[in-house]
Amino acid sequence: MPSDRAPHAFPKFSSPDEERAHRKQRLAAAFRVFGHFGFDEGAAGHITARDPELLDHFWVNPLGMNFKHIRVKDLMLVNDKGEVVEGNWPLNGAAFAIHSQIHAARPDVVSAAHAHSLYGKSWSTLRRPLDPLTQDACAFYGDHAVFDDYTGAVFELEEGKRIAHSLGSGKAAILANHGLLTVGRSVDEAAWWFITMERTCQAQLLAEAAGTPVPIGHDVATKTAGQTGGHGAGWRQFQPLHDWIVAEQPDLLDE
Ligand SMILES: [Zn+2]
């Protein structure tokens, strides 16, 4: 049930422990939401949250655990060498190769999300950016990149570095022939950009299959991006999904 108060402002924390606990809760919730939307493909996909104290460490999902089962206590802490500092499951090599380089290149990024979702990977084969076809698509207008150099599964740090370079200062990258990657200043924001980018890919694929869609013009797309594409907007959009998944699946908070 919804709470009577409106908790929809980014929380403040009195200690790193409190902030860490919050990030881990949001991360576990984001995996459950990704599972709900069917973004998992076997063992592929990862969302990371930078540790608020050990800034070169991040929290990540265990390799091979279903997104729909992940609880706070299952999350693993990984250091800058790719060693699992907390947790007993294996680490996805690609999660380390990609996310370590993004967290290193972008100190502003708290969280990064990547999965092999159906419409994102379908769109990625076209190797072009998304057009501002809808209001939701405008959040990505001028703020996402195409990494169009697919060379196989990403297990090398050098490849992760090239992906981080391609991402630049943007909120998302389309990894050609692979899938989507999004980042944010909160787990909520990174997760939301992924969800809405996946659906934006779906919308453009549908529109182009049906006819010749008319994009929103540059000036209006730019203005709309300013209205819908900010960090706070991304965070806020995730809150209804967060509140729903925690109410439906409270075990995700098990520590
Ligand atoms: Zn991947």
PDB file of C-alpha atoms and ligand atoms in Angstrom:
ATOM      1  CA  MET A   1       0.000   0.000   0.000  1.00  0.00           C
ATOM      2  CA  PRO A   2       1.270   3.486  -0.709  1.00  0.00           C
ATOM      3  CA  SER A   3       2.534   5.451   2.239  1.00  0.00           C
ATOM      4  CA  ASP A   4       0.482   8.466   3.323  1.00  0.00           C
ATOM      5  CA  ARG A   5       3.461  10.754   3.131  1.00  0.00           C
ATOM      6  CA  ALA A   6       5.156  11.654  -0.143  1.00  0.00           C
ATOM      7  CA  PRO A   7       8.723  10.361   0.205  1.00  0.00           C
ATOM      8  CA  HIS A   8       9.661  11.471  -3.261  1.00  0.00           C
ATOM      9  CA  ALA A   9      12.693  13.569  -2.620  1.00  0.00           C
ATOM     10  CA  PHE A  10      16.178  12.141  -2.774  1.00  0.00           C
ATOM     11  CA  PRO A  11      17.063  11.073   0.792  1.00  0.00           C
ATOM     12  CA  LYS A  12      19.913  12.536   2.818  1.00  0.00           C
ATOM     13  CA  PHE A  13      22.243  10.308   4.829  1.00  0.00           C
ATOM     14  CA  SER A  14      23.971  10.820   8.144  1.00  0.00           C
ATOM     15  CA  SER A  15      26.680   8.186   7.592  1.00  0.00           C
ATOM     16  CA  PRO A  16      28.290   6.113   4.814  1.00  0.00           C
ATOM     17  CA  ASP A  17      26.763   3.000   6.408  1.00  0.00           C
ATOM     18  CA  GLU A  18      23.292   4.455   6.021  1.00  0.00           C
ATOM     19  CA  GLU A  19      23.980   5.478   2.429  1.00  0.00           C
ATOM     20  CA  ARG A  20      25.457   2.043   1.622  1.00  0.00           C
ATOM     21  CA  ALA A  21      22.393   0.292   3.035  1.00  0.00           C
ATOM     22  CA  HIS A  22      20.158   2.536   0.940  1.00  0.00           C
ATOM     23  CA  ARG A  23      22.101   1.932  -2.276  1.00  0.00           C
ATOM     24  CA  LYS A  24      22.016  -1.823  -1.733  1.00  0.00           C
ATOM     25  CA  GLN A  25      18.267  -1.771  -1.140  1.00  0.00           C
ATOM     26  CA  ARG A  26      17.708   0.226  -4.301  1.00  0.00           C
ATOM     27  CA  LEU A  27      20.012  -2.105  -6.225  1.00  0.00           C
ATOM     28  CA  ALA A  28      18.157  -5.231  -5.110  1.00  0.00           C
ATOM     29  CA  ALA A  29      14.852  -3.547  -5.993  1.00  0.00           C
ATOM     30  CA  ALA A  30      16.186  -2.579  -9.431  1.00  0.00           C
ATOM     31  CA  PHE A  31      17.095  -6.225 -10.169  1.00  0.00           C
ATOM     32  CA  ARG A  32      13.587  -7.353  -9.216  1.00  0.00           C
ATOM     33  CA  VAL A  33      12.092  -4.704 -11.507  1.00  0.00           C
ATOM     34  CA  PHE A  34      14.423  -5.758 -14.349  1.00  0.00           C
ATOM     35  CA  GLY A  35      13.353  -9.352 -13.743  1.00  0.00           C
ATOM     36  CA  HIS A  36       9.715  -8.286 -13.867  1.00  0.00           C
ATOM     37  CA  PHE A  37      10.252  -6.613 -17.241  1.00  0.00           C
ATOM     38  CA  GLY A  38      12.079  -9.691 -18.581  1.00  0.00           C
ATOM     39  CA  PHE A  39      15.381  -7.895 -19.123  1.00  0.00           C
ATOM     40  CA  ASP A  40      17.326 -10.970 -18.038  1.00  0.00           C
ATOM     41  CA  GLU A  41      18.693 -13.321 -20.693  1.00  0.00           C
ATOM     42  CA  GLY A  42      20.159 -16.341 -18.943  1.00  0.00           C
ATOM     43  CA  ALA A  43      23.021 -15.095 -16.792  1.00  0.00           C
ATOM     44  CA  ALA A  44      23.634 -11.894 -18.792  1.00  0.00           C
ATOM     45  CA  GLY A  45      23.169  -8.414 -17.400  1.00  0.00           C
ATOM     46  CA  HIS A  46      24.440  -6.408 -14.468  1.00  0.00           C
ATOM     47  CA  ILE A  47      23.645  -3.309 -12.468  1.00  0.00           C
ATOM     48  CA  THR A  48      26.305  -1.820 -10.223  1.00  0.00           C
ATOM     49  CA  ALA A  49      26.256   0.695  -7.372  1.00  0.00           C
ATOM     50  CA  ARG A  50      29.437   2.459  -6.314  1.00  0.00           C
ATOM     51  CA  ASP A  51      30.240   2.038  -2.621  1.00  0.00           C
ATOM     52  CA  PRO A  52      29.793   5.422  -0.881  1.00  0.00           C
ATOM     53  CA  GLU A  53      33.012   5.026   1.118  1.00  0.00           C
ATOM     54  CA  LEU A  54      35.326   2.784  -0.916  1.00  0.00           C
ATOM     55  CA  LEU A  55      34.873   4.800  -4.066  1.00  0.00           C
ATOM     56  CA  ASP A  56      36.712   2.357  -6.356  1.00  0.00           C
ATOM     57  CA  HIS A  57      34.570  -0.571  -5.163  1.00  0.00           C
ATOM     58  CA  PHE A  58      31.104  -1.383  -6.425  1.00  0.00           C
ATOM     59  CA  TRP A  59      28.176  -3.630  -5.510  1.00  0.00           C
ATOM     60  CA  VAL A  60      26.952  -6.018  -8.195  1.00  0.00           C
ATOM     61  CA  ASN A  61      24.748  -9.052  -8.759  1.00  0.00           C
ATOM     62  CA  PRO A  62      26.169 -12.580  -8.391  1.00  0.00           C
ATOM     63  CA  LEU A  63      26.796 -14.273 -11.735  1.00  0.00           C
ATOM     64  CA  GLY A  64      24.104 -16.864 -12.391  1.00  0.00           C
ATOM     65  CA  MET A  65      21.557 -15.703  -9.813  1.00  0.00           C
ATOM     66  CA  ASN A  66      18.160 -14.898 -11.310  1.00  0.00           C
ATOM     67  CA  PHE A  67      17.343 -11.165 -11.120  1.00  0.00           C
ATOM     68  CA  LYS A  68      13.968 -12.135  -9.645  1.00  0.00           C
ATOM     69  CA  HIS A  69      15.641 -13.825  -6.644  1.00  0.00           C
ATOM     70  CA  ILE A  70      18.211 -11.184  -5.692  1.00  0.00           C
ATOM     71  CA  ARG A  71      18.050  -9.894  -2.127  1.00  0.00           C
ATOM     72  CA  VAL A  72      20.171  -7.230  -0.444  1.00  0.00           C
ATOM     73  CA  LYS A  73      22.228  -9.963   1.214  1.00  0.00           C
ATOM     74  CA  ASP A  74      23.104 -11.528  -2.137  1.00  0.00           C
ATOM     75  CA  LEU A  75      24.827  -8.434  -3.527  1.00  0.00           C
ATOM     76  CA  MET A  76      28.593  -8.695  -3.911  1.00  0.00           C
ATOM     77  CA  LEU A  77      31.223  -6.055  -3.266  1.00  0.00           C
ATOM     78  CA  VAL A  78      34.027  -5.967  -5.839  1.00  0.00           C
ATOM     79  CA  ASN A  79      37.293  -4.008  -5.640  1.00  0.00           C
ATOM     80  CA  ASP A  80      39.218  -2.236  -8.393  1.00  0.00           C
ATOM     81  CA  LYS A  81      41.173  -5.419  -9.207  1.00  0.00           C
ATOM     82  CA  GLY A  82      38.028  -7.431  -9.828  1.00  0.00           C
ATOM     83  CA  GLU A  83      38.298  -9.335  -6.554  1.00  0.00           C
ATOM     84  CA  VAL A  84      35.106 -10.207  -4.681  1.00  0.00           C
ATOM     85  CA  VAL A  85      35.514  -8.599  -1.252  1.00  0.00           C
ATOM     86  CA  GLU A  86      32.051  -9.601  -0.011  1.00  0.00           C
ATOM     87  CA  GLY A  87      29.986 -12.475  -1.386  1.00  0.00           C
ATOM     88  CA  ASN A  88      30.480 -16.116  -2.327  1.00  0.00           C
ATOM     89  CA  TRP A  89      29.171 -16.315  -5.873  1.00  0.00           C
ATOM     90  CA  PRO A  90      31.237 -15.856  -9.032  1.00  0.00           C
ATOM     91  CA  LEU A  91      31.611 -12.430 -10.599  1.00  0.00           C
ATOM     92  CA  ASN A  92      30.631 -11.778 -14.198  1.00  0.00           C
ATOM     93  CA  GLY A  93      33.879 -10.897 -16.011  1.00  0.00           C
ATOM     94  CA  ALA A  94      32.046  -8.538 -18.342  1.00  0.00           C
ATOM     95  CA  ALA A  95      30.451  -6.770 -15.379  1.00  0.00           C
ATOM     96  CA  PHE A  96      33.891  -5.975 -14.047  1.00  0.00           C
ATOM     97  CA  ALA A  97      35.426  -5.090 -17.436  1.00  0.00           C
ATOM     98  CA  ILE A  98      32.664  -2.640 -18.341  1.00  0.00           C
ATOM     99  CA  HIS A  99      31.483  -1.229 -15.021  1.00  0.00           C
ATOM    100  CA  SER A 100      34.910  -0.771 -13.407  1.00  0.00           C
ATOM    101  CA  GLN A 101      35.978   1.396 -16.320  1.00  0.00           C
ATOM    102  CA  ILE A 102      32.763   3.431 -16.292  1.00  0.00           C
ATOM    103  CA  HIS A 103      32.936   4.027 -12.539  1.00  0.00           C
ATOM    104  CA  ALA A 104      36.606   5.027 -12.934  1.00  0.00           C
ATOM    105  CA  ALA A 105      36.023   7.371 -15.873  1.00  0.00           C
ATOM    106  CA  ARG A 106      32.877   8.984 -14.444  1.00  0.00           C
ATOM    107  CA  PRO A 107      33.211  10.006 -10.772  1.00  0.00           C
ATOM    108  CA  ASP A 108      29.675  11.443 -11.005  1.00  0.00           C
ATOM    109  CA  VAL A 109      28.221   8.017 -11.812  1.00  0.00           C
ATOM    110  CA  VAL A 110      26.870   6.106  -8.821  1.00  0.00           C
ATOM    111  CA  SER A 111      25.229   3.352 -10.824  1.00  0.00           C
ATOM    112  CA  ALA A 112      25.432   1.712 -14.242  1.00  0.00           C
ATOM    113  CA  ALA A 113      22.983  -0.765 -15.774  1.00  0.00           C
ATOM    114  CA  HIS A 114      23.406  -3.156 -18.681  1.00  0.00           C
ATOM    115  CA  ALA A 115      21.262  -6.054 -19.883  1.00  0.00           C
ATOM    116  CA  HIS A 116      20.487  -7.966 -23.046  1.00  0.00           C
ATOM    117  CA  SER A 117      16.892  -6.779 -23.247  1.00  0.00           C
ATOM    118  CA  LEU A 118      15.022  -7.641 -26.434  1.00  0.00           C
ATOM    119  CA  TYR A 119      14.262  -4.250 -27.959  1.00  0.00           C
ATOM    120  CA  GLY A 120      17.558  -2.697 -26.903  1.00  0.00           C
ATOM    121  CA  LYS A 121      19.590  -5.423 -28.548  1.00  0.00           C
ATOM    122  CA  SER A 122      17.367  -5.377 -31.625  1.00  0.00           C
ATOM    123  CA  TRP A 123      17.803  -1.617 -31.984  1.00  0.00           C
ATOM    124  CA  SER A 124      21.559  -1.919 -31.347  1.00  0.00           C
ATOM    125  CA  THR A 125      21.987  -3.843 -34.609  1.00  0.00           C
ATOM    126  CA  LEU A 126      20.999  -0.703 -36.541  1.00  0.00           C
ATOM    127  CA  ARG A 127      24.048   1.078 -35.105  1.00  0.00           C
ATOM    128  CA  ARG A 128      22.403   4.481 -34.941  1.00  0.00           C
ATOM    129  CA  PRO A 129      21.204   6.751 -32.164  1.00  0.00           C
ATOM    130  CA  LEU A 130      17.555   6.919 -31.157  1.00  0.00           C
ATOM    131  CA  ASP A 131      15.527   9.704 -32.756  1.00  0.00           C
ATOM    132  CA  PRO A 132      13.398  12.100 -30.693  1.00  0.00           C
ATOM    133  CA  LEU A 133      10.140  10.443 -31.792  1.00  0.00           C
ATOM    134  CA  THR A 134       8.302  10.744 -28.491  1.00  0.00           C
ATOM    135  CA  GLN A 135       8.360  12.853 -25.347  1.00  0.00           C
ATOM    136  CA  ASP A 136      10.026   9.972 -23.513  1.00  0.00           C
ATOM    137  CA  ALA A 137      12.656   9.592 -26.236  1.00  0.00           C
ATOM    138  CA  CYS A 138      13.677  13.229 -25.765  1.00  0.00           C
ATOM    139  CA  ALA A 139      15.361  12.285 -22.454  1.00  0.00           C
ATOM    140  CA  PHE A 140      18.066  10.743 -24.644  1.00  0.00           C
ATOM    141  CA  TYR A 141      18.253  13.547 -27.198  1.00  0.00           C
ATOM    142  CA  GLY A 142      21.884  14.607 -27.544  1.00  0.00           C
ATOM    143  CA  ASP A 143      22.718  12.573 -24.447  1.00  0.00           C
ATOM    144  CA  HIS A 144      23.521   9.060 -25.651  1.00  0.00           C
ATOM    145  CA  ALA A 145      26.224   7.442 -27.724  1.00  0.00           C
ATOM    146  CA  VAL A 146      26.557   4.510 -30.096  1.00  0.00           C
ATOM    147  CA  PHE A 147      29.505   2.215 -29.431  1.00  0.00           C
ATOM    148  CA  ASP A 148      29.637   0.707 -32.902  1.00  0.00           C
ATOM    149  CA  ASP A 149      32.690  -1.490 -32.634  1.00  0.00           C
ATOM    150  CA  TYR A 150      31.488  -4.915 -31.583  1.00  0.00           C
ATOM    151  CA  THR A 151      34.451  -7.258 -31.099  1.00  0.00           C
ATOM    152  CA  GLY A 152      32.972 -10.107 -29.047  1.00  0.00           C
ATOM    153  CA  ALA A 153      32.033 -10.512 -25.396  1.00  0.00           C
ATOM    154  CA  VAL A 154      33.671  -7.858 -23.224  1.00  0.00           C
ATOM    155  CA  PHE A 155      36.212  -9.432 -20.877  1.00  0.00           C
ATOM    156  CA  GLU A 156      39.134  -7.057 -21.391  1.00  0.00           C
ATOM    157  CA  LEU A 157      39.576  -3.886 -19.373  1.00  0.00           C
ATOM    158  CA  GLU A 158      40.734  -2.156 -22.541  1.00  0.00           C
ATOM    159  CA  GLU A 159      37.364  -2.854 -24.144  1.00  0.00           C
ATOM    160  CA  GLY A 160      35.575  -1.516 -21.062  1.00  0.00           C
ATOM    161  CA  LYS A 161      37.721   1.593 -21.308  1.00  0.00           C
ATOM    162  CA  ARG A 162      36.706   2.116 -24.935  1.00  0.00           C
ATOM    163  CA  ILE A 163      33.028   1.743 -23.983  1.00  0.00           C
ATOM    164  CA  ALA A 164      33.479   4.299 -21.178  1.00  0.00           C
ATOM    165  CA  HIS A 165      35.166   6.640 -23.637  1.00  0.00           C
ATOM    166  CA  SER A 166      32.302   6.251 -26.092  1.00  0.00           C
ATOM    167  CA  LEU A 167      29.762   6.952 -23.314  1.00  0.00           C
ATOM    168  CA  GLY A 168      31.555  10.245 -22.653  1.00  0.00           C
ATOM    169  CA  SER A 169      29.508  12.483 -20.378  1.00  0.00           C
ATOM    170  CA  GLY A 170      26.183  11.005 -21.545  1.00  0.00           C
ATOM    171  CA  LYS A 171      23.529   9.021 -19.692  1.00  0.00           C
ATOM    172  CA  ALA A 172      23.503   6.034 -22.043  1.00  0.00           C
ATOM    173  CA  ALA A 173      25.264   4.102 -24.757  1.00  0.00           C
ATOM    174  CA  ILE A 174      23.920   1.723 -27.365  1.00  0.00           C
ATOM    175  CA  LEU A 175      26.442  -1.112 -27.581  1.00  0.00           C
ATOM    176  CA  ALA A 176      26.185  -2.258 -31.197  1.00  0.00           C
ATOM    177  CA  ASN A 177      24.964  -5.827 -31.712  1.00  0.00           C
ATOM    178  CA  HIS A 178      24.875  -6.238 -27.935  1.00  0.00           C
ATOM    179  CA  GLY A 179      22.451  -4.095 -25.904  1.00  0.00           C
ATOM    180  CA  LEU A 180      21.932  -0.950 -23.859  1.00  0.00           C
ATOM    181  CA  LEU A 181      24.003   0.636 -21.109  1.00  0.00           C
ATOM    182  CA  THR A 182      22.758   3.445 -18.860  1.00  0.00           C
ATOM    183  CA  VAL A 183      24.247   5.388 -15.963  1.00  0.00           C
ATOM    184  CA  GLY A 184      22.972   7.674 -13.219  1.00  0.00           C
ATOM    185  CA  ARG A 185      23.777   9.540 -10.037  1.00  0.00           C
ATOM    186  CA  SER A 186      21.561   7.064  -8.209  1.00  0.00           C
ATOM    187  CA  VAL A 187      20.622   3.428  -8.762  1.00  0.00           C
ATOM    188  CA  ASP A 188      17.073   4.635  -9.303  1.00  0.00           C
ATOM    189  CA  GLU A 189      18.144   6.946 -12.113  1.00  0.00           C
ATOM    190  CA  ALA A 190      20.329   4.383 -13.933  1.00  0.00           C
ATOM    191  CA  ALA A 191      17.554   1.786 -13.669  1.00  0.00           C
ATOM    192  CA  TRP A 192      14.920   4.205 -14.939  1.00  0.00           C
ATOM    193  CA  TRP A 193      16.967   5.279 -17.946  1.00  0.00           C
ATOM    194  CA  PHE A 194      17.421   1.633 -18.835  1.00  0.00           C
ATOM    195  CA  ILE A 195      13.707   0.879 -18.580  1.00  0.00           C
ATOM    196  CA  THR A 196      12.603   3.889 -20.593  1.00  0.00           C
ATOM    197  CA  MET A 197      15.417   3.486 -23.154  1.00  0.00           C
ATOM    198  CA  GLU A 198      14.387  -0.125 -23.760  1.00  0.00           C
ATOM    199  CA  ARG A 199      10.825   1.034 -24.356  1.00  0.00           C
ATOM    200  CA  THR A 200      12.028   3.895 -26.524  1.00  0.00           C
ATOM    201  CA  CYS A 201      13.816   1.353 -28.715  1.00  0.00           C
ATOM    202  CA  GLN A 202      10.595  -0.648 -28.878  1.00  0.00           C
ATOM    203  CA  ALA A 203       8.590   2.456 -29.791  1.00  0.00           C
ATOM    204  CA  GLN A 204      10.948   3.429 -32.606  1.00  0.00           C
ATOM    205  CA  LEU A 205      11.055  -0.127 -33.968  1.00  0.00           C
ATOM    206  CA  LEU A 206       7.238  -0.220 -33.956  1.00  0.00           C
ATOM    207  CA  ALA A 207       6.918   3.199 -35.556  1.00  0.00           C
ATOM    208  CA  GLU A 208       9.436   2.415 -38.295  1.00  0.00           C
ATOM    209  CA  ALA A 209       7.796  -0.947 -38.966  1.00  0.00           C
ATOM    210  CA  ALA A 210       4.455   0.818 -39.431  1.00  0.00           C
ATOM    211  CA  GLY A 211       5.559   3.755 -41.545  1.00  0.00           C
ATOM    212  CA  THR A 212       7.791   6.791 -41.599  1.00  0.00           C
ATOM    213  CA  PRO A 213       7.705   8.443 -38.181  1.00  0.00           C
ATOM    214  CA  VAL A 214       8.030  12.221 -37.905  1.00  0.00           C
ATOM    215  CA  PRO A 215      10.598  13.242 -35.285  1.00  0.00           C
ATOM    216  CA  ILE A 216      10.180  16.140 -32.881  1.00  0.00           C
ATOM    217  CA  GLY A 217      12.149  19.152 -34.148  1.00  0.00           C
ATOM    218  CA  HIS A 218      15.518  20.118 -32.698  1.00  0.00           C
ATOM    219  CA  ASP A 219      14.375  23.082 -30.580  1.00  0.00           C
ATOM    220  CA  VAL A 220      11.429  21.304 -28.991  1.00  0.00           C
ATOM    221  CA  ALA A 221      13.429  18.095 -28.512  1.00  0.00           C
ATOM    222  CA  THR A 222      16.147  20.091 -26.736  1.00  0.00           C
ATOM    223  CA  LYS A 223      13.607  21.837 -24.523  1.00  0.00           C
ATOM    224  CA  THR A 224      11.873  18.554 -23.705  1.00  0.00           C
ATOM    225  CA  ALA A 225      15.209  16.916 -22.892  1.00  0.00           C
ATOM    226  CA  GLY A 226      15.734  19.670 -20.333  1.00  0.00           C
ATOM    227  CA  GLN A 227      12.325  18.929 -18.827  1.00  0.00           C
ATOM    228  CA  THR A 228      12.496  15.134 -18.744  1.00  0.00           C
ATOM    229  CA  GLY A 229      16.147  14.137 -18.966  1.00  0.00           C
ATOM    230  CA  GLY A 230      17.643  15.497 -15.722  1.00  0.00           C
ATOM    231  CA  HIS A 231      19.028  13.464 -12.835  1.00  0.00           C
ATOM    232  CA  GLY A 232      16.102  14.329 -10.556  1.00  0.00           C
ATOM    233  CA  ALA A 233      13.566  13.448 -13.239  1.00  0.00           C
ATOM    234  CA  GLY A 234      15.202  10.064 -13.782  1.00  0.00           C
ATOM    235  CA  TRP A 235      15.210   9.380 -10.049  1.00  0.00           C
ATOM    236  CA  ARG A 236      11.552  10.394  -9.622  1.00  0.00           C
ATOM    237  CA  GLN A 237      10.321   8.237 -12.483  1.00  0.00           C
ATOM    238  CA  PHE A 238      11.661   5.120 -10.790  1.00  0.00           C
ATOM    239  CA  GLN A 239       9.859   5.717  -7.480  1.00  0.00           C
ATOM    240  CA  PRO A 240       6.476   4.212  -8.392  1.00  0.00           C
ATOM    241  CA  LEU A 241       8.208   1.051  -9.622  1.00  0.00           C
ATOM    242  CA  HIS A 242      10.353   0.916  -6.506  1.00  0.00           C
ATOM    243  CA  ASP A 243       7.389   1.326  -4.178  1.00  0.00           C
ATOM    244  CA  TRP A 244       5.437  -1.327  -6.049  1.00  0.00           C
ATOM    245  CA  ILE A 245       8.209  -3.960  -6.102  1.00  0.00           C
ATOM    246  CA  VAL A 246       9.029  -3.505  -2.394  1.00  0.00           C
ATOM    247  CA  ALA A 247       5.341  -3.874  -1.496  1.00  0.00           C
ATOM    248  CA  GLU A 248       4.986  -6.969  -3.716  1.00  0.00           C
ATOM    249  CA  GLN A 249       8.295  -8.641  -2.863  1.00  0.00           C
ATOM    250  CA  PRO A 250       9.474  -7.408   0.553  1.00  0.00           C
ATOM    251  CA  ASP A 251      11.964 -10.306   0.824  1.00  0.00           C
ATOM    252  CA  LEU A 252      14.211  -8.374  -1.563  1.00  0.00           C
ATOM    253  CA  LEU A 253      15.209  -6.280   1.469  1.00  0.00           C
ATOM    254  CA  ASP A 254      16.542  -9.302   3.416  1.00  0.00           C
ATOM    255  CA  GLU A 255      19.993  -8.472   4.743  1.00  0.00           C
TER     256      GLU A 255
HETATM  257 ZN    ZN B   1      26.354  -7.707 -22.245  1.00  0.00          ZN
END
